[in-house]
């Protein structure tokens, strides 16, 4: 199990998931029970998104006192949320989320990337509770990821470790949102598939679906061999939407590249988290920030 610093008797955590289309705030108990929750739609609050966020948090706290809050937010970001620029929220560019939330709410604020928050949830509440080391990947419109090694979510120098979507998988490859070419995200994400085929990822033909799975499998297989973990957990509408075939092809591709003896158990699994994964992850960002 991942070390998120959460004791079973820890107090419930206030959590916010900042997604592309909706913001959700909840109070989460350490056993993953969601004690209260509310959501707002991003497009209905375009003129004052931050004001709506603060109001949402105040509604959920309902007069109760919390000393800290965990936030999962789409990237990119700097300095653990000191500034965030979620790709799908154009109004927030270098938006000073951490200091603004701290000032508005008067409590300690911990922010991490949404894919990293999801990895915490997978390791603490999901399929990876028995894995000390694993990769977590979200294959949806974009591709986000995170790595847990020896029970710790790997941060890296700037807190951005685990951007598996920017592993180069093709030469020379297509231009990626990061400025490079041939990244996994530029070849196998929902937007890439739409761009390549002219149809939504949901409508992709079999060859496209298999190619997407193969690229994901090779990337995860390579990481398994380099970092010595057996299990990867994959979520996201594209991967889950492609179903069994995706996981069959991805596993075959992973095993074709992870061939060292210690890699014999390499396996790509479906994420065991349901729709509550992001908000549970946000709570774990809070507990981890406070206690770990
Ligand atoms: Zn890239």
CSV table of C-alpha atoms and ligand atoms in Angstrom, one decimal:
chain,number,residue,atom,x,y,z
A,1,UNK,CA,0.0,0.0,0.0
A,2,UNK,CA,1.1,3.5,-0.7
A,3,UNK,CA,2.3,5.6,2.2
A,4,UNK,CA,-0.1,8.6,2.1
A,5,UNK,CA,0.3,9.3,5.8
A,6,UNK,CA,-3.3,8.6,6.5
A,7,UNK,CA,-4.1,7.0,9.9
A,8,UNK,CA,-7.4,5.1,10.1
A,9,UNK,CA,-8.5,7.5,12.9
A,10,UNK,CA,-7.6,10.6,10.9
A,11,UNK,CA,-10.2,13.3,10.7
A,12,UNK,CA,-12.2,13.6,7.5
A,13,UNK,CA,-10.5,15.6,4.8
A,14,UNK,CA,-11.8,18.4,2.8
A,15,UNK,CA,-11.1,17.8,-0.9
A,16,UNK,CA,-11.5,19.6,-4.3
A,17,UNK,CA,-11.3,18.0,-7.7
A,18,UNK,CA,-10.7,20.7,-10.4
A,19,UNK,CA,-11.7,19.0,-13.6
A,20,UNK,CA,-12.1,20.4,-17.1
A,21,UNK,CA,-15.9,20.6,-17.1
A,22,UNK,CA,-16.8,20.5,-13.4
A,23,UNK,CA,-15.4,21.3,-10.0
A,24,UNK,CA,-16.3,19.0,-7.1
A,25,UNK,CA,-15.8,19.5,-3.4
A,26,UNK,CA,-16.3,16.8,-0.8
A,27,UNK,CA,-15.6,15.8,2.7
A,28,UNK,CA,-13.9,12.4,2.7
A,29,UNK,CA,-13.4,9.9,5.6
A,30,UNK,CA,-10.2,7.9,5.8
A,31,UNK,CA,-12.2,4.7,4.8
A,32,UNK,CA,-13.1,6.4,1.5
A,33,UNK,CA,-16.7,7.2,2.6
A,34,UNK,CA,-17.8,10.5,1.1
A,35,UNK,CA,-19.6,12.3,3.8
A,36,UNK,CA,-20.9,15.3,1.8
A,37,UNK,CA,-20.3,16.6,-1.7
A,38,UNK,CA,-21.3,19.3,-4.2
A,39,UNK,CA,-20.4,20.1,-7.8
A,40,UNK,CA,-20.5,23.1,-10.0
A,41,UNK,CA,-20.2,23.2,-13.8
A,42,UNK,CA,-17.2,25.2,-15.1
A,43,UNK,CA,-19.0,26.8,-18.1
A,44,UNK,CA,-21.8,28.2,-15.9
A,45,UNK,CA,-19.2,30.2,-13.8
A,46,UNK,CA,-16.9,31.4,-16.6
A,47,UNK,CA,-17.0,35.1,-15.4
A,48,UNK,CA,-15.8,34.3,-11.9
A,49,UNK,CA,-14.6,30.7,-11.6
A,50,UNK,CA,-12.4,31.3,-8.6
A,51,UNK,CA,-15.3,33.0,-6.7
A,52,UNK,CA,-17.5,30.0,-7.5
A,53,UNK,CA,-14.9,27.6,-6.3
A,54,UNK,CA,-14.6,29.4,-2.9
A,55,UNK,CA,-18.4,29.5,-2.6
A,56,UNK,CA,-18.5,25.8,-3.4
A,57,UNK,CA,-16.0,25.0,-0.6
A,58,UNK,CA,-17.9,27.2,1.9
A,59,UNK,CA,-21.1,25.4,1.0
A,60,UNK,CA,-19.6,22.0,1.6
A,61,UNK,CA,-17.9,22.9,4.9
A,62,UNK,CA,-21.3,24.2,6.1
A,63,UNK,CA,-19.8,26.0,9.0
A,64,UNK,CA,-17.6,23.2,10.2
A,65,UNK,CA,-13.9,23.9,10.7
A,66,UNK,CA,-11.2,22.2,8.6
A,67,UNK,CA,-7.5,22.9,9.0
A,68,UNK,CA,-6.4,21.9,5.5
A,69,UNK,CA,-7.7,21.0,2.1
A,70,UNK,CA,-6.4,18.7,-0.7
A,71,UNK,CA,-6.8,19.6,-4.3
A,72,UNK,CA,-6.3,17.6,-7.5
A,73,UNK,CA,-6.0,19.8,-10.5
A,74,UNK,CA,-5.2,19.4,-14.2
A,75,UNK,CA,-1.8,20.5,-15.2
A,76,UNK,CA,0.6,21.9,-16.1
A,77,UNK,CA,1.5,23.5,-12.8
A,78,UNK,CA,4.5,25.0,-11.0
A,79,UNK,CA,5.6,24.8,-7.4
A,80,UNK,CA,2.8,22.4,-6.2
A,81,UNK,CA,0.0,24.6,-7.4
A,82,UNK,CA,1.7,28.0,-6.8
A,83,UNK,CA,0.5,28.5,-10.4
A,84,UNK,CA,-1.7,26.3,-12.5
A,85,UNK,CA,-2.6,26.4,-16.2
A,86,UNK,CA,-5.2,23.6,-16.8
A,87,UNK,CA,-5.3,23.1,-20.6
A,88,UNK,CA,-9.1,23.0,-20.6
A,89,UNK,CA,-9.6,26.1,-18.5
A,90,UNK,CA,-8.2,28.9,-20.8
A,91,UNK,CA,-9.2,31.6,-18.2
A,92,UNK,CA,-6.6,30.1,-15.8
A,93,UNK,CA,-3.1,30.7,-17.2
A,94,UNK,CA,-0.3,30.8,-14.6
A,95,UNK,CA,-3.3,31.2,-12.2
A,96,UNK,CA,-2.0,31.5,-8.6
A,97,UNK,CA,-4.3,28.9,-7.2
A,98,UNK,CA,-2.4,27.9,-4.0
A,99,UNK,CA,-1.9,31.4,-2.6
A,100,UNK,CA,-5.4,32.6,-3.6
A,101,UNK,CA,-7.1,29.5,-2.0
A,102,UNK,CA,-5.0,29.9,1.1
A,103,UNK,CA,-6.0,33.6,1.4
A,104,UNK,CA,-9.7,33.0,0.6
A,105,UNK,CA,-10.2,30.0,2.9
A,106,UNK,CA,-7.6,30.7,5.6
A,107,UNK,CA,-6.5,27.1,5.8
A,108,UNK,CA,-3.5,25.1,4.6
A,109,UNK,CA,-3.8,24.1,1.0
A,110,UNK,CA,-2.1,21.1,-0.7
A,111,UNK,CA,-2.4,20.9,-4.5
A,112,UNK,CA,-1.1,18.1,-6.9
A,113,UNK,CA,-1.7,17.0,-10.5
A,114,UNK,CA,-5.0,15.2,-11.2
A,115,UNK,CA,-3.2,12.1,-12.5
A,116,UNK,CA,-0.9,12.0,-9.5
A,117,UNK,CA,-3.9,12.3,-7.2
A,118,UNK,CA,-5.5,9.4,-9.0
A,119,UNK,CA,-2.4,7.3,-8.4
A,120,UNK,CA,-2.6,8.0,-4.7
A,121,UNK,CA,-6.2,6.8,-4.8
A,122,UNK,CA,-5.3,3.7,-6.8
A,123,UNK,CA,-2.7,2.8,-4.2
A,124,UNK,CA,-4.7,3.6,-1.1
A,125,UNK,CA,-8.3,2.7,-2.1
A,126,UNK,CA,-8.1,1.0,-5.5
A,127,UNK,CA,-6.5,-2.0,-7.3
A,128,UNK,CA,-2.9,-1.3,-6.2
A,129,UNK,CA,-3.4,-1.7,-2.4
A,130,UNK,CA,-1.1,-4.7,-2.5
A,131,UNK,CA,1.6,-3.1,-4.8
A,132,UNK,CA,4.5,-1.2,-3.3
A,133,UNK,CA,5.5,-0.1,-6.8
A,134,UNK,CA,3.2,0.5,-9.8
A,135,UNK,CA,2.4,2.9,-12.6
A,136,UNK,CA,-0.9,4.7,-13.0
A,137,UNK,CA,-2.0,6.0,-16.4
A,138,UNK,CA,-5.1,7.9,-17.6
A,139,UNK,CA,-5.8,7.5,-21.3
A,140,UNK,CA,-8.6,10.0,-22.1
A,141,UNK,CA,-8.5,13.2,-24.1
A,142,UNK,CA,-4.9,13.6,-23.0
A,143,UNK,CA,-2.6,11.1,-21.3
A,144,UNK,CA,-1.6,11.6,-17.7
A,145,UNK,CA,0.4,9.4,-15.4
A,146,UNK,CA,2.2,8.9,-12.1
A,147,UNK,CA,4.7,6.4,-10.7
A,148,UNK,CA,4.7,4.9,-7.2
A,149,UNK,CA,8.0,3.2,-6.2
A,150,UNK,CA,8.6,1.5,-2.9
A,151,UNK,CA,5.4,2.8,-1.5
A,152,UNK,CA,6.0,6.5,-2.4
A,153,UNK,CA,4.5,8.6,-5.0
A,154,UNK,CA,7.5,9.8,-6.9
A,155,UNK,CA,7.7,13.7,-7.0
A,156,UNK,CA,10.9,14.4,-8.9
A,157,UNK,CA,12.7,17.8,-8.7
A,158,UNK,CA,9.7,19.9,-9.6
A,159,UNK,CA,6.9,17.7,-8.4
A,160,UNK,CA,6.1,16.7,-12.0
A,161,UNK,CA,7.4,13.1,-12.1
A,162,UNK,CA,5.3,10.6,-14.0
A,163,UNK,CA,4.4,12.4,-17.2
A,164,UNK,CA,4.2,9.1,-19.0
A,165,UNK,CA,2.2,10.7,-21.8
A,166,UNK,CA,5.5,12.4,-22.9
A,167,UNK,CA,7.5,9.3,-23.4
A,168,UNK,CA,8.6,9.3,-27.1
A,169,UNK,CA,7.0,6.4,-28.9
A,170,UNK,CA,7.4,7.4,-32.5
A,171,UNK,CA,10.1,8.7,-34.8
A,172,UNK,CA,9.7,11.4,-35.9
A,173,UNK,CA,6.1,11.4,-34.8
A,174,UNK,CA,3.4,14.1,-34.5
A,175,UNK,CA,3.7,17.4,-32.8
A,176,UNK,CA,2.7,17.2,-29.1
A,177,UNK,CA,1.1,19.8,-26.8
A,178,UNK,CA,4.5,19.9,-25.0
A,179,UNK,CA,6.3,21.1,-28.1
A,180,UNK,CA,8.1,17.8,-28.7
A,181,UNK,CA,7.2,15.2,-31.4
A,182,UNK,CA,6.1,11.6,-31.2
A,183,UNK,CA,5.1,11.6,-27.5
A,184,UNK,CA,2.6,8.9,-26.4
A,185,UNK,CA,0.0,11.7,-25.9
A,186,UNK,CA,0.5,12.9,-29.5
A,187,UNK,CA,0.0,9.4,-30.9
A,188,UNK,CA,-2.5,7.6,-28.7
A,189,UNK,CA,-4.6,10.1,-26.7
A,190,UNK,CA,-8.2,10.9,-27.5
A,191,UNK,CA,-7.3,14.2,-29.2
A,192,UNK,CA,-4.5,12.5,-31.2
A,193,UNK,CA,-6.8,9.8,-32.4
A,194,UNK,CA,-9.4,12.4,-33.4
A,195,UNK,CA,-6.8,14.4,-35.2
A,196,UNK,CA,-5.4,11.4,-37.1
A,197,UNK,CA,-8.7,9.8,-38.0
A,198,UNK,CA,-11.0,12.8,-38.3
A,199,UNK,CA,-13.5,11.0,-36.0
A,200,UNK,CA,-13.9,10.9,-32.3
A,201,UNK,CA,-11.8,8.4,-30.4
A,202,UNK,CA,-15.1,6.5,-29.6
A,203,UNK,CA,-15.6,5.9,-33.3
A,204,UNK,CA,-12.1,4.7,-34.1
A,205,UNK,CA,-11.8,1.5,-36.2
A,206,UNK,CA,-10.2,-1.6,-34.9
A,207,UNK,CA,-6.7,-0.9,-36.3
A,208,UNK,CA,-6.6,2.5,-34.6
A,209,UNK,CA,-7.8,1.0,-31.3
A,210,UNK,CA,-5.2,-1.7,-31.4
A,211,UNK,CA,-2.4,0.7,-32.4
A,212,UNK,CA,-3.3,3.0,-29.4
A,213,UNK,CA,-3.2,-0.1,-27.0
A,214,UNK,CA,0.1,-1.2,-28.5
A,215,UNK,CA,1.8,2.2,-27.9
A,216,UNK,CA,0.4,2.4,-24.4
A,217,UNK,CA,1.6,-1.2,-23.7
A,218,UNK,CA,5.1,-0.6,-25.0
A,219,UNK,CA,5.5,2.6,-23.0
A,220,UNK,CA,4.3,0.9,-19.8
A,221,UNK,CA,6.4,-2.3,-20.5
A,222,UNK,CA,9.5,-0.1,-21.0
A,223,UNK,CA,8.9,1.6,-17.7
A,224,UNK,CA,8.2,-1.7,-15.9
A,225,UNK,CA,11.6,-3.0,-17.0
A,226,UNK,CA,13.4,0.3,-16.1
A,227,UNK,CA,11.8,0.8,-12.7
A,228,UNK,CA,11.1,-2.8,-11.7
A,229,UNK,CA,7.4,-2.9,-11.1
A,230,UNK,CA,4.9,-5.5,-12.2
A,231,UNK,CA,1.5,-3.8,-12.4
A,232,UNK,CA,0.2,-0.8,-14.2
A,233,UNK,CA,-3.3,0.6,-13.7
A,234,UNK,CA,-5.0,2.3,-16.6
A,235,UNK,CA,-8.1,4.5,-16.4
A,236,UNK,CA,-9.6,7.0,-18.8
A,237,UNK,CA,-12.5,7.0,-21.3
A,238,UNK,CA,-10.4,5.9,-24.3
A,239,UNK,CA,-8.7,2.9,-22.7
A,240,UNK,CA,-11.7,1.8,-20.7
A,241,UNK,CA,-14.0,2.4,-23.7
A,242,UNK,CA,-11.9,0.2,-25.9
A,243,UNK,CA,-12.5,-2.6,-23.4
A,244,UNK,CA,-10.9,-6.1,-23.2
A,245,UNK,CA,-9.2,-5.8,-26.6
A,246,UNK,CA,-7.3,-2.8,-25.4
A,247,UNK,CA,-5.9,-4.6,-22.4
A,248,UNK,CA,-5.1,-7.8,-24.4
A,249,UNK,CA,-3.1,-5.9,-27.0
A,250,UNK,CA,-1.5,-3.6,-24.4
A,251,UNK,CA,-0.4,-6.5,-22.2
A,252,UNK,CA,1.1,-8.4,-25.2
A,253,UNK,CA,3.0,-5.3,-26.2
A,254,UNK,CA,4.2,-4.7,-22.7
A,255,UNK,CA,5.5,-8.2,-22.4
A,256,UNK,CA,7.3,-8.0,-25.7
A,257,UNK,CA,9.5,-5.2,-24.4
A,258,UNK,CA,9.8,-6.1,-20.7
A,259,UNK,CA,11.7,-9.3,-21.1
A,260,UNK,CA,14.2,-9.4,-18.3
A,261,UNK,CA,13.7,-12.2,-15.7
A,262,UNK,CA,12.3,-9.8,-13.0
A,263,UNK,CA,9.7,-8.5,-15.5
A,264,UNK,CA,8.0,-11.9,-16.0
A,265,UNK,CA,4.9,-10.7,-14.0
A,266,UNK,CA,4.3,-7.5,-16.0
A,267,UNK,CA,0.6,-6.8,-16.2
A,268,UNK,CA,-1.5,-3.9,-17.3
A,269,UNK,CA,-4.8,-3.8,-15.4
A,270,UNK,CA,-8.0,-1.8,-15.5
A,271,UNK,CA,-8.1,0.9,-12.8
A,272,UNK,CA,-10.2,-0.4,-9.9
A,273,UNK,CA,-11.4,3.2,-9.1
A,274,UNK,CA,-14.9,4.2,-10.0
A,275,UNK,CA,-16.1,7.7,-10.7
A,276,UNK,CA,-15.1,8.8,-7.2
A,277,UNK,CA,-11.3,8.2,-8.0
A,278,UNK,CA,-10.5,11.9,-8.6
A,279,UNK,CA,-12.1,13.2,-5.4
A,280,UNK,CA,-10.6,10.4,-3.3
A,281,UNK,CA,-7.3,11.3,-4.8
A,282,UNK,CA,-7.7,14.9,-3.9
A,283,UNK,CA,-8.4,14.0,-0.3
A,284,UNK,CA,-5.2,11.9,-0.3
A,285,UNK,CA,-3.3,14.9,-1.6
A,286,UNK,CA,-4.5,16.7,1.5
A,287,UNK,CA,-3.6,13.9,3.9
A,288,UNK,CA,-0.3,13.3,2.3
A,289,UNK,CA,0.6,17.0,2.4
A,290,UNK,CA,-0.3,17.3,6.0
A,291,UNK,CA,1.0,14.0,7.4
A,292,UNK,CA,3.5,12.4,5.1
B,1,LIG,ZN1,4.7,15.6,-25.3
